[in-house]
Short mmCIF file of N, CA and C in Angstrom, two decimals:
data_model
loop_
_atom_site.label_atom_id
_atom_site.label_comp_id
_atom_site.label_asym_id
_atom_site.label_seq_id
_atom_site.Cartn_x
_atom_site.Cartn_y
_atom_site.Cartn_z
N UNK A 28 -0.11 -5.56 -26.69
CA UNK A 28 -0.45 -4.66 -25.60
C UNK A 28 0.71 -3.69 -25.38
N UNK A 29 0.38 -2.44 -25.26
CA UNK A 29 1.40 -1.42 -25.02
C UNK A 29 1.80 -1.44 -23.55
N UNK A 30 3.07 -1.59 -23.33
CA UNK A 30 3.56 -1.62 -21.95
C UNK A 30 3.83 -0.20 -21.48
N UNK A 31 3.36 0.12 -20.29
CA UNK A 31 3.63 1.43 -19.71
C UNK A 31 4.88 1.34 -18.84
N UNK A 32 5.35 2.50 -18.41
CA UNK A 32 6.53 2.50 -17.52
C UNK A 32 6.22 1.79 -16.21
N UNK A 33 4.98 1.85 -15.77
CA UNK A 33 4.61 1.14 -14.54
C UNK A 33 4.59 -0.36 -14.78
N UNK A 34 4.09 -0.79 -15.94
CA UNK A 34 4.14 -2.22 -16.27
C UNK A 34 5.58 -2.72 -16.29
N UNK A 35 6.48 -1.91 -16.83
CA UNK A 35 7.89 -2.28 -16.87
C UNK A 35 8.46 -2.40 -15.45
N UNK A 36 8.08 -1.47 -14.57
CA UNK A 36 8.51 -1.53 -13.17
C UNK A 36 8.04 -2.84 -12.54
N UNK A 37 6.76 -3.16 -12.73
CA UNK A 37 6.19 -4.38 -12.14
C UNK A 37 6.91 -5.62 -12.68
N UNK A 38 7.22 -5.61 -13.96
CA UNK A 38 7.90 -6.76 -14.58
C UNK A 38 9.28 -7.01 -13.99
N UNK A 39 9.88 -5.97 -13.41
CA UNK A 39 11.19 -6.10 -12.78
C UNK A 39 11.10 -6.59 -11.33
N UNK A 40 9.90 -6.62 -10.77
CA UNK A 40 9.70 -7.05 -9.39
C UNK A 40 9.69 -8.59 -9.33
N UNK A 41 9.88 -9.14 -8.12
CA UNK A 41 9.81 -10.60 -8.00
C UNK A 41 8.48 -11.14 -8.53
N UNK A 42 8.54 -12.27 -9.18
CA UNK A 42 7.37 -12.87 -9.82
C UNK A 42 6.20 -13.00 -8.84
N UNK A 43 6.50 -13.37 -7.60
CA UNK A 43 5.42 -13.58 -6.62
C UNK A 43 4.70 -12.28 -6.24
N UNK A 44 5.26 -11.14 -6.57
CA UNK A 44 4.61 -9.85 -6.28
C UNK A 44 3.92 -9.23 -7.49
N UNK A 45 4.20 -9.72 -8.67
CA UNK A 45 3.72 -9.05 -9.88
C UNK A 45 2.19 -8.99 -9.98
N UNK A 46 1.52 -10.06 -9.61
CA UNK A 46 0.05 -10.07 -9.72
C UNK A 46 -0.58 -9.03 -8.79
N UNK A 47 -0.14 -8.98 -7.55
CA UNK A 47 -0.73 -8.03 -6.60
C UNK A 47 -0.40 -6.60 -6.99
N UNK A 48 0.80 -6.36 -7.50
CA UNK A 48 1.16 -5.01 -7.94
C UNK A 48 0.35 -4.61 -9.18
N UNK A 49 0.09 -5.57 -10.05
CA UNK A 49 -0.75 -5.29 -11.22
C UNK A 49 -2.18 -4.97 -10.78
N UNK A 50 -2.69 -5.70 -9.79
CA UNK A 50 -4.02 -5.40 -9.26
C UNK A 50 -4.05 -4.01 -8.64
N UNK A 51 -3.02 -3.67 -7.88
CA UNK A 51 -2.94 -2.35 -7.26
C UNK A 51 -2.93 -1.27 -8.34
N UNK A 52 -2.12 -1.45 -9.35
CA UNK A 52 -2.07 -0.48 -10.45
C UNK A 52 -3.46 -0.31 -11.06
N UNK A 53 -4.18 -1.41 -11.28
CA UNK A 53 -5.50 -1.34 -11.92
C UNK A 53 -6.52 -0.62 -11.04
N UNK A 54 -6.47 -0.87 -9.74
CA UNK A 54 -7.38 -0.17 -8.82
C UNK A 54 -7.14 1.34 -8.91
N UNK A 55 -5.89 1.73 -8.89
CA UNK A 55 -5.55 3.15 -8.97
C UNK A 55 -5.98 3.71 -10.32
N UNK A 56 -5.68 3.01 -11.39
CA UNK A 56 -6.02 3.46 -12.75
C UNK A 56 -7.52 3.60 -12.92
N UNK A 57 -8.31 2.70 -12.30
CA UNK A 57 -9.77 2.79 -12.39
C UNK A 57 -10.29 4.09 -11.77
N UNK A 58 -9.65 4.52 -10.69
CA UNK A 58 -10.07 5.75 -10.00
C UNK A 58 -9.49 6.99 -10.69
N UNK A 59 -8.32 6.83 -11.27
CA UNK A 59 -7.61 7.97 -11.87
C UNK A 59 -7.36 7.72 -13.36
N UNK A 60 -8.42 7.55 -14.16
CA UNK A 60 -8.22 7.19 -15.57
C UNK A 60 -7.49 8.26 -16.39
N UNK A 61 -7.56 9.50 -15.95
CA UNK A 61 -6.91 10.58 -16.69
C UNK A 61 -5.47 10.83 -16.23
N UNK A 62 -5.06 10.15 -15.19
CA UNK A 62 -3.71 10.36 -14.66
C UNK A 62 -2.67 9.74 -15.59
N UNK A 63 -1.55 10.45 -15.69
CA UNK A 63 -0.43 9.97 -16.48
C UNK A 63 0.40 9.03 -15.61
N UNK A 64 0.82 7.93 -16.20
CA UNK A 64 1.67 6.97 -15.49
C UNK A 64 3.12 7.37 -15.69
N UNK A 65 3.83 7.54 -14.60
CA UNK A 65 5.23 7.95 -14.65
C UNK A 65 6.03 7.14 -13.63
N UNK A 66 7.33 7.25 -13.74
CA UNK A 66 8.22 6.79 -12.68
C UNK A 66 8.86 8.05 -12.11
N UNK A 67 8.58 8.32 -10.86
CA UNK A 67 9.17 9.47 -10.17
C UNK A 67 9.77 8.94 -8.87
N UNK A 68 10.90 9.47 -8.51
CA UNK A 68 11.61 8.99 -7.32
C UNK A 68 11.91 7.49 -7.43
N UNK A 69 11.93 6.98 -8.66
CA UNK A 69 12.23 5.57 -8.89
C UNK A 69 11.06 4.63 -8.67
N UNK A 70 9.85 5.18 -8.47
CA UNK A 70 8.69 4.33 -8.20
C UNK A 70 7.49 4.75 -9.05
N UNK A 71 6.53 3.83 -9.26
CA UNK A 71 5.34 4.16 -10.03
C UNK A 71 4.56 5.33 -9.43
N UNK A 72 4.17 6.24 -10.30
CA UNK A 72 3.50 7.47 -9.91
C UNK A 72 2.33 7.72 -10.84
N UNK A 73 1.23 8.14 -10.25
CA UNK A 73 0.08 8.59 -11.03
C UNK A 73 0.02 10.11 -10.89
N UNK A 74 0.14 10.78 -12.03
CA UNK A 74 0.29 12.24 -12.07
C UNK A 74 -0.88 12.86 -12.83
N UNK A 75 -1.51 13.84 -12.20
CA UNK A 75 -2.58 14.60 -12.86
C UNK A 75 -2.53 16.00 -12.28
N UNK A 76 -1.83 16.88 -12.95
CA UNK A 76 -1.54 18.24 -12.47
C UNK A 76 -0.56 18.26 -11.32
N UNK A 77 -0.43 17.17 -10.64
CA UNK A 77 0.53 16.98 -9.55
C UNK A 77 0.62 15.49 -9.28
N UNK A 78 1.55 15.08 -8.46
CA UNK A 78 1.62 13.67 -8.07
C UNK A 78 0.39 13.37 -7.21
N UNK A 79 -0.40 12.40 -7.64
CA UNK A 79 -1.59 12.02 -6.87
C UNK A 79 -1.22 10.92 -5.87
N UNK A 80 -0.69 9.81 -6.36
CA UNK A 80 -0.23 8.72 -5.50
C UNK A 80 0.95 8.02 -6.16
N UNK A 81 1.75 7.37 -5.33
CA UNK A 81 2.85 6.51 -5.78
C UNK A 81 2.68 5.17 -5.07
N UNK A 82 3.33 4.14 -5.61
CA UNK A 82 3.43 2.88 -4.88
C UNK A 82 4.79 2.26 -5.19
N UNK A 83 5.17 1.27 -4.37
CA UNK A 83 6.45 0.61 -4.60
C UNK A 83 6.43 -0.79 -4.01
N UNK A 84 7.35 -1.58 -4.50
CA UNK A 84 7.56 -2.91 -3.94
C UNK A 84 8.78 -2.85 -3.04
N UNK A 85 8.67 -3.38 -1.84
CA UNK A 85 9.80 -3.47 -0.92
C UNK A 85 9.91 -4.92 -0.45
N UNK A 86 10.96 -5.21 0.24
CA UNK A 86 11.22 -6.61 0.64
C UNK A 86 10.05 -7.21 1.42
N UNK A 87 9.57 -6.50 2.44
CA UNK A 87 8.54 -7.05 3.32
C UNK A 87 7.18 -6.36 3.24
N UNK A 88 7.07 -5.39 2.35
CA UNK A 88 5.80 -4.67 2.26
C UNK A 88 5.62 -4.07 0.87
N UNK A 89 4.42 -3.58 0.65
CA UNK A 89 4.13 -2.77 -0.53
C UNK A 89 3.90 -1.36 -0.01
N UNK A 90 4.68 -0.45 -0.51
CA UNK A 90 4.57 0.94 -0.09
C UNK A 90 3.50 1.67 -0.90
N UNK A 91 2.77 2.51 -0.23
CA UNK A 91 1.73 3.33 -0.87
C UNK A 91 1.92 4.74 -0.34
N UNK A 92 2.02 5.70 -1.26
CA UNK A 92 2.40 7.07 -0.91
C UNK A 92 1.35 8.05 -1.42
N UNK A 93 0.35 8.35 -0.61
CA UNK A 93 -0.73 9.22 -1.06
C UNK A 93 -0.60 10.68 -0.59
N UNK A 94 0.53 11.08 -0.09
CA UNK A 94 0.83 12.42 0.46
C UNK A 94 0.45 12.50 1.93
N UNK A 95 1.11 13.39 2.66
CA UNK A 95 0.82 13.55 4.09
C UNK A 95 -0.63 13.92 4.39
N UNK A 96 -1.25 14.73 3.53
CA UNK A 96 -2.63 15.14 3.81
C UNK A 96 -3.57 13.93 3.81
N UNK A 97 -3.34 12.99 2.92
CA UNK A 97 -4.19 11.79 2.87
C UNK A 97 -3.93 10.89 4.07
N UNK A 98 -2.67 10.79 4.46
CA UNK A 98 -2.34 9.99 5.66
C UNK A 98 -3.07 10.57 6.87
N UNK A 99 -3.07 11.89 6.99
CA UNK A 99 -3.78 12.54 8.10
C UNK A 99 -5.28 12.32 8.00
N UNK A 100 -5.84 12.48 6.81
CA UNK A 100 -7.29 12.35 6.63
C UNK A 100 -7.78 10.93 6.93
N UNK A 101 -7.00 9.93 6.56
CA UNK A 101 -7.40 8.52 6.74
C UNK A 101 -6.70 7.87 7.93
N UNK A 102 -6.27 8.67 8.87
CA UNK A 102 -5.49 8.19 10.02
C UNK A 102 -6.15 7.01 10.73
N UNK A 103 -7.44 7.10 10.98
CA UNK A 103 -8.14 6.03 11.72
C UNK A 103 -8.17 4.74 10.91
N UNK A 104 -8.52 4.85 9.61
CA UNK A 104 -8.60 3.67 8.76
C UNK A 104 -7.22 3.02 8.56
N UNK A 105 -6.17 3.82 8.70
CA UNK A 105 -4.81 3.31 8.47
C UNK A 105 -4.14 2.79 9.74
N UNK A 106 -4.83 2.82 10.88
CA UNK A 106 -4.20 2.38 12.13
C UNK A 106 -3.65 0.95 12.10
N UNK A 107 -4.22 0.01 11.31
CA UNK A 107 -3.63 -1.33 11.29
C UNK A 107 -2.27 -1.41 10.59
N UNK A 108 -1.87 -0.33 9.94
CA UNK A 108 -0.67 -0.36 9.12
C UNK A 108 0.39 0.61 9.64
N UNK A 109 1.63 0.31 9.34
CA UNK A 109 2.71 1.23 9.67
C UNK A 109 2.63 2.41 8.71
N UNK A 110 2.62 3.62 9.27
CA UNK A 110 2.57 4.82 8.45
C UNK A 110 3.67 5.79 8.88
N UNK A 111 3.98 6.69 7.98
CA UNK A 111 4.87 7.80 8.28
C UNK A 111 4.26 9.03 7.64
N UNK A 112 4.99 10.10 7.58
CA UNK A 112 4.44 11.37 7.11
C UNK A 112 3.62 11.24 5.82
N UNK A 113 4.12 10.54 4.83
CA UNK A 113 3.39 10.45 3.57
C UNK A 113 3.28 9.05 3.02
N UNK A 114 3.54 8.05 3.86
CA UNK A 114 3.61 6.67 3.37
C UNK A 114 2.84 5.70 4.24
N UNK A 115 2.41 4.62 3.60
CA UNK A 115 1.78 3.49 4.28
C UNK A 115 2.54 2.24 3.86
N UNK A 116 2.77 1.35 4.81
CA UNK A 116 3.37 0.06 4.49
C UNK A 116 2.31 -1.02 4.66
N UNK A 117 1.95 -1.66 3.56
CA UNK A 117 1.03 -2.78 3.61
C UNK A 117 1.87 -4.06 3.65
N UNK A 118 1.76 -4.86 4.72
CA UNK A 118 2.58 -6.07 4.82
C UNK A 118 2.40 -6.98 3.60
N UNK A 119 3.49 -7.51 3.12
CA UNK A 119 3.46 -8.35 1.92
C UNK A 119 2.70 -9.64 2.13
N UNK A 120 2.58 -10.08 3.37
CA UNK A 120 1.91 -11.35 3.64
C UNK A 120 0.42 -11.19 3.94
N UNK A 121 -0.12 -10.00 3.71
CA UNK A 121 -1.55 -9.75 3.93
C UNK A 121 -2.19 -9.24 2.64
N UNK A 122 -3.50 -9.41 2.54
CA UNK A 122 -4.21 -8.88 1.39
C UNK A 122 -4.20 -7.35 1.44
N UNK A 123 -4.09 -6.75 0.27
CA UNK A 123 -4.15 -5.30 0.22
C UNK A 123 -5.58 -4.83 0.44
N UNK A 124 -5.76 -3.73 1.17
CA UNK A 124 -7.11 -3.18 1.40
C UNK A 124 -7.54 -2.34 0.20
N UNK A 125 -7.93 -3.01 -0.89
CA UNK A 125 -8.20 -2.30 -2.13
C UNK A 125 -9.30 -1.25 -2.01
N UNK A 126 -10.31 -1.51 -1.21
CA UNK A 126 -11.39 -0.52 -1.06
C UNK A 126 -10.85 0.74 -0.39
N UNK A 127 -10.03 0.59 0.62
CA UNK A 127 -9.41 1.75 1.28
C UNK A 127 -8.49 2.49 0.31
N UNK A 128 -7.72 1.77 -0.46
CA UNK A 128 -6.84 2.39 -1.45
C UNK A 128 -7.67 3.18 -2.45
N UNK A 129 -8.77 2.60 -2.89
CA UNK A 129 -9.68 3.28 -3.82
C UNK A 129 -10.20 4.59 -3.20
N UNK A 130 -10.64 4.52 -1.95
CA UNK A 130 -11.15 5.71 -1.27
C UNK A 130 -10.08 6.80 -1.15
N UNK A 131 -8.86 6.39 -0.83
CA UNK A 131 -7.77 7.36 -0.70
C UNK A 131 -7.48 8.01 -2.05
N UNK A 132 -7.46 7.22 -3.11
CA UNK A 132 -7.21 7.78 -4.44
C UNK A 132 -8.31 8.76 -4.84
N UNK A 133 -9.55 8.42 -4.57
CA UNK A 133 -10.66 9.35 -4.86
C UNK A 133 -10.51 10.63 -4.06
N UNK A 134 -10.15 10.51 -2.81
CA UNK A 134 -9.97 11.69 -1.96
C UNK A 134 -8.84 12.56 -2.48
N UNK A 135 -7.73 11.93 -2.89
CA UNK A 135 -6.59 12.69 -3.44
C UNK A 135 -6.99 13.41 -4.73
N UNK A 136 -7.78 12.76 -5.58
CA UNK A 136 -8.24 13.39 -6.81
C UNK A 136 -9.07 14.62 -6.50
N UNK A 137 -9.98 14.50 -5.55
CA UNK A 137 -10.80 15.64 -5.16
C UNK A 137 -9.95 16.74 -4.53
N UNK A 138 -8.97 16.35 -3.72
CA UNK A 138 -8.08 17.33 -3.12
C UNK A 138 -7.33 18.11 -4.19
N UNK A 139 -6.85 17.40 -5.20
CA UNK A 139 -6.13 18.06 -6.29
C UNK A 139 -7.05 19.02 -7.04
N UNK A 140 -8.29 18.63 -7.27
CA UNK A 140 -9.23 19.49 -8.00
C UNK A 140 -9.57 20.75 -7.21
N UNK A 141 -9.52 20.67 -5.87
CA UNK A 141 -9.84 21.84 -5.03
C UNK A 141 -8.73 22.89 -5.06
N UNK A 142 -7.54 22.49 -5.44
CA UNK A 142 -6.39 23.42 -5.41
C UNK A 142 -6.46 24.45 -6.51
#
């Protein structure tokens, strides 16, 4: 199996986080099959004409970075989570909201196509 830069990033994370990060990567890849996998700003990035989304592993959360416009658009759905201008923190001790992540990735793809 060919390892991508994102697979290498995940392999460097704590073992207990690797499965969930791999699942997150796959959810994003399913929505963005044409996106190039890169490491930008030191974190996994899905790039298709521009940065679509990033994610990262942190001590107490998994960071998801879908841009400020997506944070604004999904503000209501994201109320259970800590957010900032362009980031969401999903607590490490909770299940990731994969359906919401999928919706955000689809929205970002459409946003990119409109530009």
